[in-house]
PDB file of C-alpha atoms (C1' of nucleotides) in Angstrom:
ATOM      1  CA  MET E   1       0.000   0.000   0.000  1.00 67.00           C
ATOM      2  CA  PRO E   2       1.436   3.280  -0.951  1.00 79.00           C
ATOM      3  CA  GLU E   3       2.371   5.271   2.083  1.00 82.00           C
ATOM      4  CA  LEU E   4       4.176   8.586   1.923  1.00 87.00           C
ATOM      5  CA  PRO E   5       7.453   7.154   0.609  1.00 85.00           C
ATOM      6  CA  GLU E   6       5.802   5.362  -2.290  1.00 85.00           C
ATOM      7  CA  VAL E   7       3.825   8.435  -3.247  1.00 87.00           C
ATOM      8  CA  GLU E   8       6.961  10.549  -3.069  1.00 88.00           C
ATOM      9  CA  VAL E   9       8.880   8.058  -5.185  1.00 86.00           C
ATOM     10  CA  THR E  10       6.049   8.137  -7.707  1.00 87.00           C
ATOM     11  CA  ARG E  11       6.124  11.925  -7.709  1.00 89.00           C
ATOM     12  CA  ARG E  12       9.857  11.968  -8.349  1.00 87.00           C
ATOM     13  CA  GLY E  13       9.442   9.265 -10.944  1.00 84.00           C
ATOM     14  CA  ILE E  14       6.928  11.060 -13.118  1.00 87.00           C
ATOM     15  CA  ALA E  15       7.767  14.746 -12.606  1.00 89.00           C
ATOM     16  CA  PRO E  16      11.015  14.982 -14.622  1.00 88.00           C
ATOM     17  CA  ASP E  17       9.405  13.397 -17.662  1.00 88.00           C
ATOM     18  CA  LEU E  18       6.092  15.173 -17.616  1.00 92.00           C
ATOM     19  CA  VAL E  19       6.510  18.691 -16.234  1.00 94.00           C
ATOM     20  CA  GLY E  20       6.470  21.189 -19.087  1.00 96.00           C
ATOM     21  CA  ASN E  21       4.609  18.807 -21.356  1.00 96.00           C
ATOM     22  CA  ARG E  22       1.161  19.262 -22.805  1.00 97.00           C
ATOM     23  CA  VAL E  23      -1.738  16.866 -22.441  1.00 97.00           C
ATOM     24  CA  SER E  24      -2.636  15.464 -25.847  1.00 96.00           C
ATOM     25  CA  GLY E  25      -5.436  13.113 -24.895  1.00 94.00           C
ATOM     26  CA  GLY E  26      -6.399  10.278 -22.647  1.00 93.00           C
ATOM     27  CA  VAL E  27      -9.228   8.088 -21.547  1.00 92.00           C
ATOM     28  CA  THR E  28     -11.296   7.205 -18.517  1.00 90.00           C
ATOM     29  CA  ARG E  29     -12.139   3.499 -18.498  1.00 89.00           C
ATOM     30  CA  THR E  30     -13.539   3.143 -15.025  1.00 83.00           C
ATOM     31  CA  ALA E  31     -15.628   5.873 -13.548  1.00 79.00           C
ATOM     32  CA  ARG E  32     -16.106   4.226 -10.204  1.00 82.00           C
ATOM     33  CA  LEU E  33     -13.089   4.837  -8.048  1.00 84.00           C
ATOM     34  CA  ARG E  34     -13.355   6.199  -4.545  1.00 83.00           C
ATOM     35  CA  TYR E  35     -15.083   9.193  -6.019  1.00 84.00           C
ATOM     36  CA  PRO E  36     -16.798   9.227  -9.402  1.00 82.00           C
ATOM     37  CA  LEU E  37     -14.302   9.907 -12.156  1.00 84.00           C
ATOM     38  CA  ALA E  38     -15.555  12.175 -14.899  1.00 83.00           C
ATOM     39  CA  PRO E  39     -15.422  10.373 -18.268  1.00 85.00           C
ATOM     40  CA  GLN E  40     -14.622  13.598 -20.080  1.00 88.00           C
ATOM     41  CA  LEU E  41     -11.746  14.533 -17.766  1.00 91.00           C
ATOM     42  CA  PRO E  42      -8.975  13.760 -20.299  1.00 92.00           C
ATOM     43  CA  GLN E  43     -10.726  15.955 -22.856  1.00 93.00           C
ATOM     44  CA  LEU E  44     -10.992  18.726 -20.289  1.00 92.00           C
ATOM     45  CA  LEU E  45      -7.248  18.529 -19.693  1.00 94.00           C
ATOM     46  CA  THR E  46      -6.210  18.258 -23.320  1.00 96.00           C
ATOM     47  CA  GLY E  47      -4.101  21.223 -24.356  1.00 96.00           C
ATOM     48  CA  LEU E  48      -3.053  22.105 -20.832  1.00 96.00           C
ATOM     49  CA  THR E  49       0.605  22.070 -19.815  1.00 97.00           C
ATOM     50  CA  LEU E  50       1.718  20.366 -16.633  1.00 96.00           C
ATOM     51  CA  LYS E  51       3.444  22.974 -14.481  1.00 95.00           C
ATOM     52  CA  ASP E  52       4.450  20.943 -11.469  1.00 94.00           C
ATOM     53  CA  VAL E  53       3.889  17.697  -9.601  1.00 94.00           C
ATOM     54  CA  GLY E  54       3.456  18.280  -5.889  1.00 93.00           C
ATOM     55  CA  ARG E  55       2.502  16.153  -2.958  1.00 92.00           C
ATOM     56  CA  ARG E  56       0.474  16.765   0.171  1.00 92.00           C
ATOM     57  CA  GLY E  57       0.378  13.747   2.434  1.00 91.00           C
ATOM     58  CA  LYS E  58      -0.461  10.852   0.156  1.00 90.00           C
ATOM     59  CA  TYR E  59      -2.130  13.061  -2.416  1.00 91.00           C
ATOM     60  CA  LEU E  60      -0.317  13.807  -5.655  1.00 92.00           C
ATOM     61  CA  LEU E  61      -1.091  17.255  -7.003  1.00 93.00           C
ATOM     62  CA  LEU E  62      -0.613  17.767 -10.721  1.00 94.00           C
ATOM     63  CA  ASP E  63      -0.660  21.494 -11.256  1.00 94.00           C
ATOM     64  CA  PHE E  64      -1.922  22.527 -14.677  1.00 94.00           C
ATOM     65  CA  GLY E  65      -2.223  26.206 -13.915  1.00 91.00           C
ATOM     66  CA  ALA E  66      -5.878  26.224 -14.914  1.00 90.00           C
ATOM     67  CA  GLY E  67      -6.547  23.730 -12.144  1.00 91.00           C
ATOM     68  CA  THR E  68      -5.039  20.845 -10.259  1.00 92.00           C
ATOM     69  CA  LEU E  69      -5.457  17.139 -10.801  1.00 92.00           C
ATOM     70  CA  LEU E  70      -5.490  15.399  -7.442  1.00 92.00           C
ATOM     71  CA  ILE E  71      -4.536  11.728  -7.461  1.00 92.00           C
ATOM     72  CA  HIS E  72      -4.645   9.351  -4.526  1.00 89.00           C
ATOM     73  CA  LEU E  73      -3.308   5.838  -5.000  1.00 88.00           C
ATOM     74  CA  GLY E  74      -5.468   4.255  -2.333  1.00 86.00           C
ATOM     75  CA  MET E  75      -3.878   1.042  -1.283  1.00 80.00           C
ATOM     76  CA  SER E  76      -3.257  -0.714  -4.551  1.00 83.00           C
ATOM     77  CA  GLY E  77      -2.834   2.130  -6.996  1.00 86.00           C
ATOM     78  CA  SER E  78       0.171   2.863  -9.127  1.00 85.00           C
ATOM     79  CA  LEU E  79       1.087   5.393 -11.765  1.00 89.00           C
ATOM     80  CA  ARG E  80       3.374   4.390 -14.559  1.00 86.00           C
ATOM     81  CA  LEU E  81       4.900   6.046 -17.566  1.00 87.00           C
ATOM     82  CA  LEU E  82       4.443   4.016 -20.708  1.00 87.00           C
ATOM     83  CA  PRO E  83       4.714   4.529 -24.460  1.00 89.00           C
ATOM     84  CA  ARG E  84       1.498   5.829 -25.962  1.00 90.00           C
ATOM     85  CA  GLY E  85      -0.498   2.971 -27.430  1.00 89.00           C
ATOM     86  CA  THR E  86       0.464   0.444 -24.783  1.00 88.00           C
ATOM     87  CA  PRO E  87      -2.578  -1.828 -24.527  1.00 89.00           C
ATOM     88  CA  PRO E  88      -4.419  -1.432 -21.239  1.00 87.00           C
ATOM     89  CA  GLN E  89      -4.670  -4.346 -18.896  1.00 84.00           C
ATOM     90  CA  LYS E  90      -7.179  -5.220 -16.259  1.00 82.00           C
ATOM     91  CA  HIS E  91      -7.605  -2.479 -13.658  1.00 86.00           C
ATOM     92  CA  ASP E  92      -6.031   0.206 -15.823  1.00 89.00           C
ATOM     93  CA  HIS E  93      -8.678   2.845 -15.155  1.00 90.00           C
ATOM     94  CA  PHE E  94      -7.294   6.125 -16.385  1.00 92.00           C
ATOM     95  CA  ASP E  95      -4.792   7.343 -18.975  1.00 92.00           C
ATOM     96  CA  LEU E  96      -3.417  10.777 -19.627  1.00 94.00           C
ATOM     97  CA  GLU E  97      -1.353  11.187 -22.791  1.00 95.00           C
ATOM     98  CA  PHE E  98       1.539  13.593 -23.129  1.00 95.00           C
ATOM     99  CA  GLY E  99       2.621  13.244 -26.741  1.00 94.00           C
ATOM    100  CA  LYS E 100       4.392   9.909 -27.068  1.00 93.00           C
ATOM    101  CA  ARG E 101       4.103   9.194 -23.377  1.00 91.00           C
ATOM    102  CA  LEU E 102       1.288   7.841 -21.353  1.00 91.00           C
ATOM    103  CA  LEU E 103       0.588   8.299 -17.676  1.00 92.00           C
ATOM    104  CA  ARG E 104      -1.479   5.325 -16.601  1.00 91.00           C
ATOM    105  CA  LEU E 105      -3.317   4.683 -13.358  1.00 90.00           C
ATOM    106  CA  ARG E 106      -3.788   1.079 -12.337  1.00 87.00           C
ATOM    107  CA  ASP E 107      -5.706   0.350  -9.164  1.00 86.00           C
ATOM    108  CA  PRO E 108      -7.133  -3.150  -8.671  1.00 84.00           C
ATOM    109  CA  ARG E 109      -8.922  -2.349  -5.440  1.00 84.00           C
ATOM    110  CA  ARG E 110     -10.188   1.012  -6.582  1.00 85.00           C
ATOM    111  CA  PHE E 111      -9.601   2.790  -3.294  1.00 86.00           C
ATOM    112  CA  GLY E 112      -7.809   5.486  -5.175  1.00 87.00           C
ATOM    113  CA  ALA E 113      -9.127   8.759  -6.496  1.00 88.00           C
ATOM    114  CA  VAL E 114      -8.685  11.168  -9.380  1.00 91.00           C
ATOM    115  CA  LEU E 115     -10.253  14.572  -8.889  1.00 90.00           C
ATOM    116  CA  TRP E 116     -10.093  17.755 -10.902  1.00 90.00           C
ATOM    117  CA  LEU E 117      -9.848  20.817  -8.707  1.00 88.00           C
ATOM    118  CA  ALA E 118     -10.757  23.945 -10.585  1.00 83.00           C
ATOM    119  CA  PRO E 119      -8.947  27.020  -9.276  1.00 79.00           C
ATOM    120  CA  ASN E 120     -11.988  28.498  -7.655  1.00 66.00           C
ATOM    121  CA  HIS E 121     -10.136  29.001  -4.441  1.00 68.00           C
ATOM    122  CA  GLU E 122      -6.896  28.193  -2.734  1.00 77.00           C
ATOM    123  CA  ILE E 123      -6.031  24.562  -3.431  1.00 79.00           C
ATOM    124  CA  GLY E 124      -5.301  23.885   0.208  1.00 81.00           C
ATOM    125  CA  GLN E 125      -8.856  24.839   1.064  1.00 79.00           C
ATOM    126  CA  HIS E 126     -10.283  21.854  -0.719  1.00 83.00           C
ATOM    127  CA  PRO E 127     -12.116  19.643   1.805  1.00 82.00           C
ATOM    128  CA  LEU E 128      -9.754  16.745   1.204  1.00 85.00           C
ATOM    129  CA  LEU E 129      -6.700  18.881   1.896  1.00 88.00           C
ATOM    130  CA  ALA E 130      -7.855  21.507   4.346  1.00 87.00           C
ATOM    131  CA  SER E 131      -7.900  19.299   7.421  1.00 87.00           C
ATOM    132  CA  LEU E 132      -4.690  17.416   6.738  1.00 91.00           C
ATOM    133  CA  GLY E 133      -2.078  17.341   9.466  1.00 92.00           C
ATOM    134  CA  ILE E 134       1.600  18.145   9.483  1.00 93.00           C
ATOM    135  CA  GLU E 135       4.103  16.744   6.990  1.00 92.00           C
ATOM    136  CA  PRO E 136       6.401  14.349   8.863  1.00 94.00           C
ATOM    137  CA  LEU E 137       9.411  15.320   6.775  1.00 94.00           C
ATOM    138  CA  ALA E 138       8.888  19.032   7.391  1.00 93.00           C
ATOM    139  CA  GLU E 139      11.121  20.841   9.851  1.00 94.00           C
ATOM    140  CA  GLU E 140       8.079  21.833  11.851  1.00 93.00           C
ATOM    141  CA  PHE E 141       7.460  18.226  12.772  1.00 95.00           C
ATOM    142  CA  THR E 142       9.395  18.106  16.022  1.00 95.00           C
ATOM    143  CA  ALA E 143       9.196  16.190  19.269  1.00 96.00           C
ATOM    144  CA  ARG E 144       7.854  19.284  20.968  1.00 95.00           C
ATOM    145  CA  TRP E 145       5.165  19.689  18.301  1.00 95.00           C
ATOM    146  CA  LEU E 146       4.059  16.071  18.632  1.00 95.00           C
ATOM    147  CA  PHE E 147       4.148  16.318  22.396  1.00 95.00           C
ATOM    148  CA  ALA E 148       1.871  19.358  22.388  1.00 94.00           C
ATOM    149  CA  ALA E 149      -0.441  17.871  19.760  1.00 94.00           C
ATOM    150  CA  THR E 150      -1.024  14.682  21.719  1.00 94.00           C
ATOM    151  CA  ARG E 151      -1.692  16.097  25.183  1.00 93.00           C
ATOM    152  CA  GLY E 152      -5.069  14.963  26.407  1.00 91.00           C
ATOM    153  CA  ARG E 153      -5.358  12.276  23.754  1.00 92.00           C
ATOM    154  CA  ASN E 154      -6.173   8.851  25.095  1.00 91.00           C
ATOM    155  CA  THR E 155      -5.846   7.112  21.737  1.00 92.00           C
ATOM    156  CA  PRO E 156      -3.013   4.592  21.387  1.00 93.00           C
ATOM    157  CA  ILE E 157       0.017   6.190  19.783  1.00 95.00           C
ATOM    158  CA  LYS E 158      -0.019   3.768  16.859  1.00 94.00           C
ATOM    159  CA  GLN E 159      -3.491   4.860  15.811  1.00 93.00           C
ATOM    160  CA  LEU E 160      -2.682   8.530  16.212  1.00 94.00           C
ATOM    161  CA  LEU E 161       0.398   8.199  14.018  1.00 94.00           C
ATOM    162  CA  MET E 162      -1.887   6.869  11.305  1.00 93.00           C
ATOM    163  CA  ASP E 163      -4.375   9.716  11.697  1.00 92.00           C
ATOM    164  CA  SER E 164      -3.846  11.947   8.678  1.00 91.00           C
ATOM    165  CA  HIS E 165      -5.534  14.820  10.448  1.00 91.00           C
ATOM    166  CA  LEU E 166      -2.641  14.860  12.896  1.00 94.00           C
ATOM    167  CA  VAL E 167       0.314  13.846  10.749  1.00 94.00           C
ATOM    168  CA  VAL E 168       0.084  12.747   7.122  1.00 93.00           C
ATOM    169  CA  GLY E 169       1.612   9.899   5.230  1.00 90.00           C
ATOM    170  CA  ILE E 170       2.310   7.338   7.932  1.00 92.00           C
ATOM    171  CA  GLY E 171       0.419   4.168   7.160  1.00 88.00           C
ATOM    172  CA  ASN E 172       0.133   0.875   8.909  1.00 90.00           C
ATOM    173  CA  ILE E 173       3.568  -0.446   8.042  1.00 90.00           C
ATOM    174  CA  TYR E 174       5.652   2.578   8.920  1.00 90.00           C
ATOM    175  CA  ALA E 175       3.687   3.250  12.107  1.00 93.00           C
ATOM    176  CA  SER E 176       4.647  -0.174  13.447  1.00 93.00           C
ATOM    177  CA  GLU E 177       8.215   0.162  12.229  1.00 93.00           C
ATOM    178  CA  SER E 178       8.744   3.642  13.674  1.00 94.00           C
ATOM    179  CA  LEU E 179       7.404   2.647  17.080  1.00 95.00           C
ATOM    180  CA  PHE E 180       9.660  -0.378  17.176  1.00 95.00           C
ATOM    181  CA  ARG E 181      12.677   1.733  16.329  1.00 95.00           C
ATOM    182  CA  ALA E 182      11.723   4.163  19.074  1.00 96.00           C
ATOM    183  CA  GLY E 183      11.083   1.451  21.663  1.00 96.00           C
ATOM    184  CA  ILE E 184       7.511   2.533  22.317  1.00 96.00           C
ATOM    185  CA  ASP E 185       4.646   0.101  22.888  1.00 95.00           C
ATOM    186  CA  PRO E 186       2.032   0.813  20.191  1.00 94.00           C
ATOM    187  CA  ARG E 187      -0.778   0.621  22.754  1.00 93.00           C
ATOM    188  CA  THR E 188       0.546   3.472  24.871  1.00 94.00           C
ATOM    189  CA  ALA E 189      -1.940   6.317  25.281  1.00 94.00           C
ATOM    190  CA  ALA E 190      -0.431   9.125  23.204  1.00 94.00           C
ATOM    191  CA  GLY E 191      -1.144  11.744  25.837  1.00 93.00           C
ATOM    192  CA  LYS E 192       0.846   9.834  28.433  1.00 93.00           C
ATOM    193  CA  ILE E 193       4.063   9.741  26.460  1.00 95.00           C
ATOM    194  CA  ALA E 194       6.828  12.001  27.763  1.00 96.00           C
ATOM    195  CA  LEU E 195       8.643  14.544  25.632  1.00 96.00           C
ATOM    196  CA  LYS E 196      11.865  12.625  25.934  1.00 96.00           C
ATOM    197  CA  ARG E 197      10.361   9.619  24.221  1.00 96.00           C
ATOM    198  CA  PHE E 198       9.065  11.746  21.353  1.00 96.00           C
ATOM    199  CA  GLU E 199      12.600  13.038  20.981  1.00 96.00           C
ATOM    200  CA  ARG E 200      13.451   9.523  19.982  1.00 96.00           C
ATOM    201  CA  LEU E 201      10.272   8.773  18.042  1.00 96.00           C
ATOM    202  CA  VAL E 202      10.263  11.773  15.727  1.00 96.00           C
ATOM    203  CA  PRO E 203      13.738  11.155  14.301  1.00 96.00           C
ATOM    204  CA  GLU E 204      12.905   7.481  13.897  1.00 95.00           C
ATOM    205  CA  ILE E 205       9.756   8.317  11.940  1.00 94.00           C
ATOM    206  CA  ARG E 206      11.794  10.543   9.696  1.00 95.00           C
ATOM    207  CA  ALA E 207      14.554   7.978   9.289  1.00 93.00           C
ATOM    208  CA  THR E 208      12.041   5.254   8.510  1.00 91.00           C
ATOM    209  CA  LEU E 209      10.317   7.303   5.819  1.00 91.00           C
ATOM    210  CA  GLU E 210      13.550   8.604   4.327  1.00 90.00           C
ATOM    211  CA  ALA E 211      15.079   5.161   4.181  1.00 88.00           C
ATOM    212  CA  ALA E 212      12.022   3.890   2.348  1.00 86.00           C
ATOM    213  CA  ILE E 213      12.155   6.757  -0.125  1.00 86.00           C
ATOM    214  CA  ALA E 214      15.844   6.134  -0.680  1.00 83.00           C
ATOM    215  CA  ALA E 215      15.193   2.472  -1.224  1.00 79.00           C
ATOM    216  CA  GLY E 216      12.880   3.397  -4.049  1.00 73.00           C
ATOM    217  CA  GLY E 217       9.740   2.877  -2.139  1.00 48.00           C
ATOM    218  CA  SER E 218       8.262  -0.469  -1.635  1.00 45.00           C
ATOM    219  CA  SER E 219       5.830  -1.561   0.935  1.00 39.00           C
ATOM    220  CA  LEU E 220       3.422  -3.677  -0.997  1.00 37.00           C
ATOM    221  CA  ARG E 221       3.691  -6.564  -3.325  1.00 35.00           C
ATOM    222  CA  ASP E 222       1.646  -4.850  -6.001  1.00 38.00           C
ATOM    223  CA  PHE E 223       3.344  -1.495  -5.909  1.00 42.00           C
ATOM    224  CA  ILE E 224       4.900  -0.732  -9.248  1.00 45.00           C
ATOM    225  CA  ARG E 225       7.368   1.990  -9.877  1.00 49.00           C
ATOM    226  CA  SER E 226       6.307   4.674 -12.223  1.00 48.00           C
ATOM    227  CA  ASP E 227       8.977   3.736 -14.769  1.00 47.00           C
ATOM    228  CA  GLY E 228       7.271   0.409 -15.188  1.00 47.00           C
ATOM    229  CA  SER E 229       9.825  -1.727 -13.443  1.00 44.00           C
ATOM    230  CA  SER E 230       8.752  -3.718 -10.484  1.00 42.00           C
ATOM    231  CA  GLY E 231       9.277  -1.496  -7.497  1.00 43.00           C
ATOM    232  CA  TYR E 232       8.595  -4.327  -5.271  1.00 40.00           C
ATOM    233  CA  PHE E 233      11.548  -5.826  -3.648  1.00 43.00           C
ATOM    234  CA  GLN E 234      11.216  -7.270  -0.200  1.00 48.00           C
ATOM    235  CA  GLN E 235      12.052  -4.540   2.191  1.00 66.00           C
ATOM    236  CA  GLN E 236      13.470  -5.704   5.461  1.00 76.00           C
ATOM    237  CA  TYR E 237      11.045  -4.881   8.203  1.00 87.00           C
ATOM    238  CA  PHE E 238      11.887  -4.995  11.869  1.00 91.00           C
ATOM    239  CA  VAL E 239       8.467  -6.148  12.980  1.00 92.00           C
ATOM    240  CA  TYR E 240       5.850  -5.656  10.268  1.00 90.00           C
ATOM    241  CA  GLY E 241       4.459  -8.972   9.092  1.00 88.00           C
ATOM    242  CA  ARG E 242       6.849 -10.892  11.344  1.00 89.00           C
ATOM    243  CA  ALA E 243       4.523 -12.214  14.072  1.00 89.00           C
ATOM    244  CA  GLY E 244       5.998 -15.280  15.710  1.00 88.00           C
ATOM    245  CA  GLU E 245       9.462 -14.613  14.323  1.00 89.00           C
ATOM    246  CA  ALA E 246      12.435 -13.511  16.376  1.00 91.00           C
ATOM    247  CA  CYS E 247      13.010  -9.824  17.033  1.00 92.00           C
ATOM    248  CA  HIS E 248      16.162  -8.771  15.206  1.00 92.00           C
ATOM    249  CA  ASN E 249      17.234  -6.857  18.277  1.00 93.00           C
ATOM    250  CA  CYS E 250      16.557  -9.144  21.245  1.00 94.00           C
ATOM    251  CA  GLY E 251      15.341 -12.443  19.843  1.00 93.00           C
ATOM    252  CA  SER E 252      11.943 -12.320  21.519  1.00 92.00           C
ATOM    253  CA  LYS E 253       8.970 -13.432  19.475  1.00 91.00           C
ATOM    254  CA  VAL E 254       7.375 -10.556  17.585  1.00 92.00           C
ATOM    255  CA  ARG E 255       3.716 -10.220  18.464  1.00 91.00           C
ATOM    256  CA  SER E 256       0.711  -8.947  16.582  1.00 90.00           C
ATOM    257  CA  LEU E 257      -2.530  -7.440  17.745  1.00 89.00           C
ATOM    258  CA  ARG E 258      -5.400  -5.501  16.278  1.00 89.00           C
ATOM    259  CA  GLN E 259      -5.879  -1.807  16.828  1.00 89.00           C
ATOM    260  CA  GLY E 260      -8.834  -0.144  15.172  1.00 86.00           C
ATOM    261  CA  GLN E 261      -9.274  -3.002  12.677  1.00 84.00           C
ATOM    262  CA  ARG E 262      -5.604  -2.830  11.748  1.00 89.00           C
ATOM    263  CA  ALA E 263      -2.813  -5.275  12.382  1.00 90.00           C
ATOM    264  CA  THR E 264      -0.044  -3.982  14.609  1.00 92.00           C
ATOM    265  CA  PHE E 265       3.309  -5.700  15.068  1.00 93.00           C
ATOM    266  CA  TYR E 266       5.643  -5.105  17.965  1.00 93.00           C
ATOM    267  CA  CYS E 267       8.338  -6.612  20.141  1.00 94.00           C
ATOM    268  CA  PRO E 268       7.104  -7.092  23.719  1.00 93.00           C
ATOM    269  CA  ARG E 269      10.616  -6.759  25.086  1.00 94.00           C
ATOM    270  CA  CYS E 270      12.049  -3.880  23.072  1.00 95.00           C
ATOM    271  CA  GLN E 271       8.921  -1.752  23.201  1.00 95.00           C
ATOM    272  CA  ARG E 272       7.633  -0.422  26.493  1.00 93.00           C
ATOM    273  CA  ARG E 273       4.774   1.724  27.655  1.00 91.00           C
TER     274      ARG E 273
ATOM    275  C1'  DA N   1     -14.161  17.155  20.469  1.00 84.46           C
ATOM    276  C1'  DA N   2     -12.756  12.613  20.597  1.00 84.46           C
ATOM    277  C1'  DG N   3     -13.167   8.099  19.461  1.00 84.46           C
ATOM    278  C1'  DC N   4     -15.581   4.397  17.821  1.00 84.46           C
ATOM    279  C1'  DT N   5     -17.428   1.363  13.698  1.00 84.46           C
ATOM    280  C1'  DG N   6     -18.855   0.666   8.924  1.00 84.46           C
ATOM    281  C1'  DT N   7     -17.814   1.113   4.162  1.00 84.46           C
ATOM    282  C1'  DC N   8     -15.814   0.906  -0.351  1.00 84.46           C
ATOM    283  C1'  DC N   9     -12.952  -3.018  -3.566  1.00 84.46           C
ATOM    284  C1'  DT N  10     -10.290  -7.014  -5.362  1.00 84.46           C
ATOM    285  C1'  DG N  11      -7.135 -10.729  -5.047  1.00 84.46           C
ATOM    286  C1'  DA N  12      -4.228 -13.641  -2.339  1.00 84.46           C
ATOM    287  C1'  DA N  13      -4.115 -16.788   1.185  1.00 84.46           C
ATOM    288  C1'  DA N  14      -6.049 -19.621   4.495  1.00 84.46           C
ATOM    289  C1'  DG N  15      -9.623 -22.795   6.010  1.00 84.46           C
ATOM    290  C1'  DC N  16     -12.648 -26.640   5.290  1.00 84.46           C
TER     291       DC N  16
ATOM    292  C1'  DT J   1      -9.507 -30.076  -5.968  1.00 84.46           C
ATOM    293  C1'  DG J   2     -12.692 -26.552  -5.271  1.00 84.46           C
ATOM    294  C1'  DC J   3     -15.414 -23.944  -2.725  1.00 84.46           C
ATOM    295  C1'  DT J   4     -16.016 -20.360   1.053  1.00 84.46           C
ATOM    296  C1'  DT J   5     -14.125 -17.256   4.328  1.00 84.46           C
ATOM    297  C1'  DT J   6     -10.755 -14.079   5.918  1.00 84.46           C
ATOM    298  C1'  DC J   7      -7.619 -10.553   5.468  1.00 84.46           C
ATOM    299  C1'  DA J   8      -5.182  -6.636   3.593  1.00 84.46           C
ATOM    300  C1'  DG J   9      -5.617  -1.459   3.796  1.00 84.46           C
ATOM    301  C1'  DG J  10      -6.663   4.689   3.363  1.00 84.46           C
ATOM    302  C1'  DA J  11      -9.671   7.664   4.793  1.00 84.46           C
ATOM    303  C1'  DC J  12     -14.276   9.374   4.734  1.00 84.46           C
ATOM    304  C1'  DA J  13     -19.148   9.047   6.772  1.00 84.46           C
ATOM    305  C1'  DG J  14     -21.820   8.700  10.449  1.00 84.46           C
ATOM    306  C1'  DC J  15     -22.688   7.555  14.917  1.00 84.46           C
ATOM    307  C1'  DT J  16     -22.171   7.926  20.117  1.00 84.46           C
TER     308       DT J  16
END
DNA sequence: AAGCTGTCCTGAAAGC
DNA sequence: TGCTTTCAGGACAGCT
C-alpha cells in the first residue's frame, strides 16, 4: 500500500518526464473509483501544460495552472509512464497522454481517487486537503510539536500516528516500524508519552520514511514503480508482518494485535509503555 | 471534540 | 480439488 514514501517516489518518478509537457489526450475506463471519475476529464485537460507535480500527504497534485489534478493511489494504486499505445490491462482505469508518453493509473482495489480541482479558491482549502495534518518530513514536525499535539489524547500512539488529520503519510507499516525503532509500545496512550520519548520517536519516523524513499519505495507486493519496473523488492522490516518470528534486536517473538481493525506488530521486550 | 465502527474493492491466502 | 471465508488497507461518513 502506498504510504508517503511510495507516493513521493512516484512523484519523483513522473515529474522529470512530464513537467512542461502538454496533455494530448487520454481516456477514462472506469468511472467508479473512490469518487466518481468524470469520463470527459482527459478531454478537459487536453491542451493544458503540466506545471508541477506536488505532494500533500499521500495526495499527488498535478498542477496545470488552470486547475489541479489530485490523485490518490489508495492502497493498490500505481502510476506508470508508458509509451502511448500500450494496450491497457485489467484495472487500468485512467490514462493521460503527453505526446508519445502515457501516464497510466492502475488500481485493482479502486480505493484510489482522481479529482479535478478547478482554481476556484486556494487549493489547500479543498475539503480533502484543508484538514490534513503536518508533513512528517517538514522541519516543523518536532518532538515538541508532537508532544503538544497529543496532550489529552487517550488514543493509542499507533493509531494517532496513522491519523492523517494529525500527521500525514504514515500508514500501517511505517507506524509499526517507527514505534519499534523508538522502543515505544504501540498501545501506549499518546497523551501519556513524555517529551523525551518523542525526541526519539520523531527522528525514527523521519529515518524510517527517508530510508524507504531512498530504497525506491516499496511496501506492498503490487506497488509498481512509475517507470514500469517492479518497485517491489522485499524490504526488510523490523516487525511488520513478522509475528511469531524472532526480534532482530533481542530475539523475543514478535507479536501482533489488532488496533482499530488494523494489524499492529511489535516486540514485547524492546517496546515499552 | 474525541473516538468508535462501517464502508468501499479485489485478489491472495487460508480454512474446510 | 474446489469452494467459502478471511484478510489486507486509506480515509471518509456517520454515529455515540
